Short mmCIF file of C-alpha atoms in Angstrom, two decimals:
data_model
loop_
_atom_site.label_atom_id
_atom_site.label_comp_id
_atom_site.label_asym_id
_atom_site.label_seq_id
_atom_site.Cartn_x
_atom_site.Cartn_y
_atom_site.Cartn_z
CA ARG A 959 23.98 32.69 -19.24
CA SER A 960 22.40 35.37 -17.07
CA SER A 961 20.53 32.73 -15.07
CA GLU A 962 23.74 30.82 -14.45
CA SER A 963 25.82 33.82 -13.45
CA SER A 964 23.30 35.84 -11.43
CA GLY A 965 23.54 33.68 -8.32
CA ILE A 966 27.27 33.09 -8.62
CA ASN A 967 28.00 36.78 -8.24
CA ALA A 968 26.59 36.68 -4.72
CA GLU A 969 28.88 36.61 -1.69
CA TYR A 970 28.46 33.20 -0.14
CA GLY A 971 28.29 33.42 3.65
CA GLY A 972 30.03 30.78 5.68
CA ASN A 973 31.63 28.98 2.71
CA SER A 974 28.31 27.26 2.15
CA LEU A 975 29.00 26.01 -1.37
CA GLY A 976 32.19 24.15 -2.24
CA GLY A 977 31.45 22.97 -5.77
CA CYS A 978 29.07 23.41 -8.70
CA ILE A 979 28.14 20.75 -11.27
CA LEU A 980 27.93 22.18 -14.78
CA PHE A 981 26.60 20.80 -18.03
CA GLU A 982 29.10 20.57 -20.91
CA GLU A 983 27.57 23.61 -22.61
CA THR A 984 27.91 25.74 -19.48
CA LEU A 985 31.48 24.67 -18.79
CA PHE A 986 32.62 26.41 -21.96
CA GLN A 987 30.33 29.46 -21.71
CA ASN A 988 31.06 33.00 -20.59
CA ALA A 989 28.85 35.10 -18.33
CA SER A 990 27.10 38.14 -19.76
CA ASP A 991 30.10 40.31 -18.88
CA GLY A 992 32.46 38.00 -20.76
CA THR A 993 33.93 36.23 -17.73
CA PRO A 994 34.39 32.48 -18.30
CA MET A 995 31.94 30.48 -16.20
CA VAL A 996 34.79 28.44 -14.70
CA LYS A 997 36.61 31.59 -13.55
CA LEU A 998 33.40 33.03 -12.15
CA LEU A 999 33.09 29.98 -9.91
CA GLN A 1000 36.77 29.82 -8.99
CA ASP A 1001 36.79 33.48 -7.96
CA GLN A 1002 34.10 32.61 -5.39
CA GLY A 1003 36.10 29.65 -4.10
CA ILE A 1004 33.75 27.17 -5.79
CA ILE A 1005 35.23 24.12 -7.54
CA PRO A 1006 33.79 23.50 -11.04
CA GLY A 1007 32.54 20.03 -11.88
CA ILE A 1008 30.92 18.46 -14.92
CA LYS A 1009 28.03 16.09 -15.65
CA VAL A 1010 29.50 13.50 -18.01
CA ASP A 1011 26.75 10.93 -18.59
CA LYS A 1012 24.57 10.99 -21.71
CA GLY A 1013 21.27 10.16 -20.10
CA LEU A 1014 19.22 7.02 -19.61
CA ALA A 1015 18.54 4.21 -22.07
CA PRO A 1016 16.08 1.32 -21.72
CA LEU A 1017 17.48 -1.86 -20.20
CA TYR A 1018 15.65 -4.31 -22.44
CA GLY A 1019 14.40 -7.49 -20.84
CA THR A 1020 13.38 -5.68 -17.65
CA ASP A 1021 10.22 -3.99 -16.39
CA ASP A 1022 10.84 -0.40 -17.53
CA GLU A 1023 14.32 -0.21 -15.99
CA THR A 1024 17.23 1.78 -17.36
CA VAL A 1025 20.98 1.96 -17.69
CA THR A 1026 23.02 5.14 -18.21
CA GLN A 1027 24.80 5.93 -21.50
CA GLY A 1028 28.04 7.77 -22.16
CA LEU A 1029 31.04 5.49 -21.69
CA ASP A 1030 32.08 5.68 -25.36
CA GLY A 1031 34.67 8.41 -25.75
CA LEU A 1032 34.48 9.30 -22.06
CA ALA A 1033 38.26 9.37 -21.51
CA ASP A 1034 38.74 11.93 -24.30
CA ARG A 1035 35.88 14.05 -23.00
CA CYS A 1036 37.24 13.93 -19.44
CA LYS A 1037 40.63 15.09 -20.69
CA LYS A 1038 38.94 18.05 -22.41
CA TYR A 1039 36.90 18.90 -19.31
CA LYS A 1040 39.99 18.77 -17.10
CA GLU A 1041 41.85 21.12 -19.42
CA ALA A 1042 38.85 23.50 -19.27
CA GLY A 1043 39.07 23.67 -15.47
CA ALA A 1044 36.71 20.95 -14.20
CA GLN A 1045 38.03 19.12 -11.15
CA PHE A 1046 35.33 16.52 -10.60
CA ALA A 1047 32.61 14.72 -12.53
CA LYS A 1048 29.25 13.12 -11.89
CA TRP A 1049 27.33 10.26 -13.46
CA ARG A 1050 23.73 9.45 -12.55
CA ALA A 1051 22.33 5.94 -12.56
CA VAL A 1052 18.62 5.44 -11.84
CA LEU A 1053 16.85 2.51 -10.17
CA LYS A 1054 13.20 2.05 -9.28
CA ILE A 1055 11.40 0.29 -6.45
CA GLY A 1056 8.32 -1.75 -7.31
CA GLU A 1057 7.14 -5.29 -7.92
CA ASN A 1058 10.28 -7.21 -8.97
CA ARG A 1059 12.22 -3.93 -9.10
CA PRO A 1060 15.00 -3.20 -8.98
CA SER A 1061 15.96 -6.41 -10.75
CA GLU A 1062 19.35 -7.94 -10.09
CA LEU A 1063 20.19 -7.24 -13.73
CA ALA A 1064 19.49 -3.52 -13.34
CA ILE A 1065 21.49 -3.35 -10.11
CA GLN A 1066 24.51 -5.10 -11.60
CA GLU A 1067 24.47 -3.27 -14.96
CA ASN A 1068 24.29 0.12 -13.30
CA ALA A 1069 26.91 -0.80 -10.69
CA VAL A 1070 29.41 -1.87 -13.34
CA THR A 1071 28.70 1.20 -15.48
CA LEU A 1072 29.25 3.50 -12.48
CA ALA A 1073 32.51 1.73 -11.66
CA ARG A 1074 33.78 1.99 -15.24
CA TYR A 1075 32.89 5.68 -15.32
CA ALA A 1076 34.70 6.29 -12.03
CA SER A 1077 37.82 4.48 -13.19
CA ILE A 1078 37.92 6.44 -16.46
CA CYS A 1079 37.49 9.76 -14.65
CA GLN A 1080 40.34 9.02 -12.28
CA SER A 1081 42.59 8.08 -15.19
CA GLN A 1082 42.14 11.65 -16.47
CA GLY A 1083 42.55 13.42 -13.12
CA LEU A 1084 38.89 14.02 -12.30
CA VAL A 1085 37.31 13.05 -8.98
CA PRO A 1086 34.22 10.93 -9.73
CA ILE A 1087 30.93 11.41 -7.93
CA VAL A 1088 29.20 8.04 -7.97
CA GLU A 1089 25.42 8.53 -8.09
CA PRO A 1090 23.19 5.45 -7.88
CA GLU A 1091 19.83 7.17 -7.38
CA ILE A 1092 16.85 5.14 -6.22
CA LEU A 1093 13.79 7.10 -7.28
CA CYS A 1094 11.24 8.10 -4.65
CA ASP A 1095 8.33 7.26 -6.98
CA GLY A 1096 6.04 4.61 -5.54
CA THR A 1097 4.26 3.30 -2.46
CA HIS A 1098 7.27 1.60 -0.86
CA THR A 1099 7.89 2.00 2.86
CA LEU A 1100 10.94 3.37 4.63
CA ILE A 1101 12.10 -0.18 5.42
CA GLN A 1102 11.74 -1.29 1.80
CA CYS A 1103 13.78 1.70 0.63
CA LYS A 1104 16.44 0.94 3.21
CA LYS A 1105 16.80 -2.68 2.06
CA VAL A 1106 17.01 -1.69 -1.61
CA THR A 1107 19.51 1.09 -0.85
CA GLU A 1108 21.76 -1.41 0.94
CA ARG A 1109 21.58 -3.83 -2.02
CA VAL A 1110 22.35 -1.12 -4.56
CA LEU A 1111 25.23 0.48 -2.65
CA SER A 1112 26.79 -2.88 -1.81
CA ALA A 1113 26.75 -3.89 -5.48
CA THR A 1114 28.09 -0.51 -6.54
CA TYR A 1115 31.12 -0.69 -4.25
CA LYS A 1116 31.80 -4.32 -5.12
CA ALA A 1117 32.00 -3.18 -8.76
CA CYS A 1118 34.20 -0.21 -7.84
CA VAL A 1119 36.65 -2.49 -6.08
CA ASP A 1120 36.64 -4.90 -9.05
CA HIS A 1121 37.49 -1.99 -11.37
CA ASN A 1122 40.29 -0.70 -9.13
CA VAL A 1123 38.59 2.59 -8.33
CA TYR A 1124 40.62 4.60 -5.81
CA LEU A 1125 37.91 5.03 -3.19
CA GLU A 1126 39.81 7.73 -1.31
CA GLY A 1127 39.59 9.83 -4.46
CA SER A 1128 35.85 9.54 -4.96
CA LEU A 1129 32.52 10.75 -3.58
CA LEU A 1130 29.11 9.10 -3.27
CA LYS A 1131 25.87 10.89 -4.18
CA PRO A 1132 23.01 8.67 -2.99
CA ASN A 1133 19.35 9.12 -2.22
CA MET A 1134 18.32 9.48 1.38
CA VAL A 1135 16.30 6.54 2.70
CA THR A 1136 12.70 7.76 2.58
CA PRO A 1137 9.26 6.26 2.00
CA GLY A 1138 7.92 6.46 -1.54
CA MET A 1139 6.06 9.64 -2.41
CA GLN A 1140 2.78 7.72 -2.65
CA CYS A 1141 3.33 5.79 0.60
CA THR A 1142 0.76 6.57 3.29
CA GLU A 1143 3.21 5.70 6.08
CA ARG A 1144 5.25 8.88 6.36
CA ALA A 1145 8.50 9.10 8.32
CA THR A 1146 9.97 11.73 10.62
CA PRO A 1147 13.37 13.32 9.91
CA GLU A 1148 14.77 11.30 12.83
CA GLU A 1149 13.53 8.03 11.30
CA ILE A 1150 14.92 8.99 7.90
CA GLY A 1151 18.23 9.99 9.47
CA ALA A 1152 18.60 6.69 11.32
CA ALA A 1153 17.60 4.54 8.32
CA THR A 1154 19.94 6.42 6.01
CA VAL A 1155 22.98 6.21 8.27
CA ILE A 1156 22.43 2.51 8.98
CA ALA A 1157 22.15 1.77 5.25
CA LEU A 1158 25.44 3.59 4.64
CA GLN A 1159 27.14 1.79 7.53
CA ARG A 1160 26.19 -1.56 6.02
CA SER A 1161 27.31 -0.85 2.46
CA VAL A 1162 29.73 2.10 2.00
CA PRO A 1163 33.46 1.58 2.71
CA PRO A 1164 34.99 4.02 5.21
CA ALA A 1165 37.66 4.80 2.60
CA VAL A 1166 35.12 6.86 0.65
CA VAL A 1167 35.85 10.51 1.38
CA GLY A 1168 32.35 11.91 1.57
CA VAL A 1169 28.65 11.42 0.92
CA THR A 1170 26.82 14.28 -0.79
CA PHE A 1171 23.11 13.51 -0.79
CA LEU A 1172 20.76 14.28 -3.65
CA SER A 1173 17.42 15.83 -2.72
CA GLY A 1174 15.33 13.60 -4.97
CA GLY A 1175 12.13 15.62 -5.15
CA GLN A 1176 11.92 16.54 -1.47
CA SER A 1177 10.86 20.07 -0.64
CA GLU A 1178 13.67 22.46 0.21
CA GLU A 1179 12.79 22.37 3.90
CA ASP A 1180 12.41 18.57 4.05
CA ALA A 1181 15.78 18.05 2.34
CA THR A 1182 17.45 20.37 4.85
CA ARG A 1183 15.72 18.89 7.91
CA ASN A 1184 16.50 15.34 6.84
CA LEU A 1185 20.17 16.17 6.22
CA ASN A 1186 20.29 17.73 9.66
CA ALA A 1187 18.80 14.57 11.21
CA ILE A 1188 21.35 12.41 9.39
CA ASN A 1189 24.19 14.43 10.88
CA GLN A 1190 22.61 14.46 14.35
CA TYR A 1191 22.13 10.67 14.43
CA GLN A 1192 24.33 9.30 17.20
CA ASP A 1193 23.18 5.74 17.95
CA PRO A 1194 25.53 3.99 17.34
CA GLY A 1195 26.85 6.95 15.38
CA ARG A 1196 29.67 5.41 13.34
CA LYS A 1197 29.92 7.92 10.49
CA PRO A 1198 33.43 7.90 8.96
CA TRP A 1199 32.38 10.04 5.98
CA LYS A 1200 31.56 13.72 5.64
CA LEU A 1201 27.77 13.82 5.16
CA SER A 1202 26.80 16.83 3.07
CA PHE A 1203 24.53 17.88 0.18
CA SER A 1204 24.55 18.02 -3.60
CA TYR A 1205 21.08 19.43 -4.25
CA GLY A 1206 19.52 20.61 -7.47
CA ARG A 1207 15.83 21.38 -7.08
CA ALA A 1208 16.06 21.74 -3.28
CA LEU A 1209 18.72 24.44 -3.63
CA GLN A 1210 17.29 26.25 -6.65
CA ALA A 1211 13.50 26.31 -6.35
CA SER A 1212 13.23 29.46 -4.22
CA VAL A 1213 15.97 31.10 -6.27
CA LEU A 1214 14.13 30.54 -9.55
CA LYS A 1215 10.82 31.62 -8.02
CA ALA A 1216 12.35 34.88 -6.82
CA TRP A 1217 14.27 35.53 -10.05
CA GLN A 1218 11.52 34.82 -12.65
CA GLY A 1219 13.99 35.55 -15.44
CA LYS A 1220 14.01 39.29 -14.67
CA LYS A 1221 17.21 41.26 -14.23
CA GLU A 1222 15.70 43.47 -11.54
CA ASN A 1223 15.02 40.35 -9.42
CA VAL A 1224 18.64 39.17 -9.36
CA PRO A 1225 19.38 40.63 -5.88
CA ALA A 1226 16.32 38.89 -4.42
CA ALA A 1227 17.34 35.61 -6.07
CA GLN A 1228 20.83 35.94 -4.64
CA VAL A 1229 19.39 36.39 -1.17
CA GLU A 1230 17.34 33.21 -1.58
CA LEU A 1231 20.41 31.26 -2.72
CA LYS A 1232 22.49 32.47 0.21
CA LYS A 1233 19.74 31.61 2.67
CA ARG A 1234 19.18 28.09 1.36
CA ALA A 1235 22.89 27.35 0.94
CA PHE A 1236 23.59 28.47 4.49
CA ALA A 1237 20.68 26.41 5.83
CA ASN A 1238 22.15 23.30 4.23
CA HIS A 1239 25.62 24.24 5.43
CA GLN A 1240 24.19 24.27 8.96
CA ALA A 1241 22.41 20.95 8.35
CA ALA A 1242 25.68 19.36 7.21
CA LEU A 1243 26.99 20.22 10.68
CA GLY A 1244 23.85 18.96 12.41
CA GLN A 1245 23.12 22.50 13.56
CA TYR A 1246 20.07 23.54 11.52
CA ALA A 1247 17.44 25.17 13.75
CA GLY A 1248 14.65 25.25 11.17
CA ASP A 1249 14.61 29.02 11.09
CA VAL A 1250 15.22 29.64 7.37
CA THR A 1251 12.20 30.43 5.20
CA GLY A 1252 12.20 30.53 1.42
CA ALA A 1253 9.87 31.34 -1.45
CA SER A 1254 9.42 27.60 -2.12
CA GLY A 1255 10.47 26.23 1.26
CA SER A 1256 7.72 23.65 1.79
CA ASP A 1257 6.58 23.20 -1.84
CA SER A 1258 6.80 19.68 -3.20
CA LEU A 1259 9.53 19.40 -5.85
CA PHE A 1260 8.63 15.84 -6.83
CA VAL A 1261 8.72 15.08 -10.57
CA PRO A 1262 7.61 11.54 -11.51
CA ASN A 1263 10.34 9.46 -13.18
CA HIS A 1264 12.67 12.49 -13.06
CA GLN A 1265 15.17 12.68 -15.94
CA TYR A 1266 17.74 15.29 -16.98
#
């Protein structure tokens, strides 16, 4: 509880954080001073959300691909989360790039599951974040990632339309288009920004309110610079969605390194959180100057086959 509340007590400059995704356990917890976690967030102007999926399960008949669990009983759980103060939800699907991957079966199964989740959430008054993450593991190039991202997002929104999801009441949380972590052909932020925006233009309906990118194992600085490049991209520049961030590792790494689980380090951890949050706030406006340093700023945060 102390780790969850220490950063929240900080004063967030520039309204840098608008929401916070909690696990079910945390949603119902109190901070060390007895304040409910939901109230702690709300008092800072941060909207509480909730992770509602139950993790990944093997998709048998494929080459080590997965589908996400958790649809059973989801409506009842969403009702409970809404009553506890959550206003939005998130569900993570995972796809992989490789020989014969992602398969059409994996794309379609995960698209339909995401659409069903989104429809159930909306029936209970929660805004769904739709998260079809394409892992950065592998040797694939920027162009290969772009093509796969377009296939996955197109299938996801076809399924959302089929399931009558109210797109104006939803958010998308995708990967940025990047080369695989083991690819020797690296890409600049400008190349990543262009490829990402073009992939979105080709597959995401303008009715979707906003796109909040995951960091996907990028370093803190890379995730911020790439978000900045996405927002600076202007050719042809058709971007009808708000393009922002929903980072885990790339927002928390320097914070955890500064904190180290010690009460006396809480002020230093809060400073790191404010710095990184404000850097990403600037990047979401296309105004990041690259002048924010952190305890883990350039450290790789890549975890192979990342699960949580």
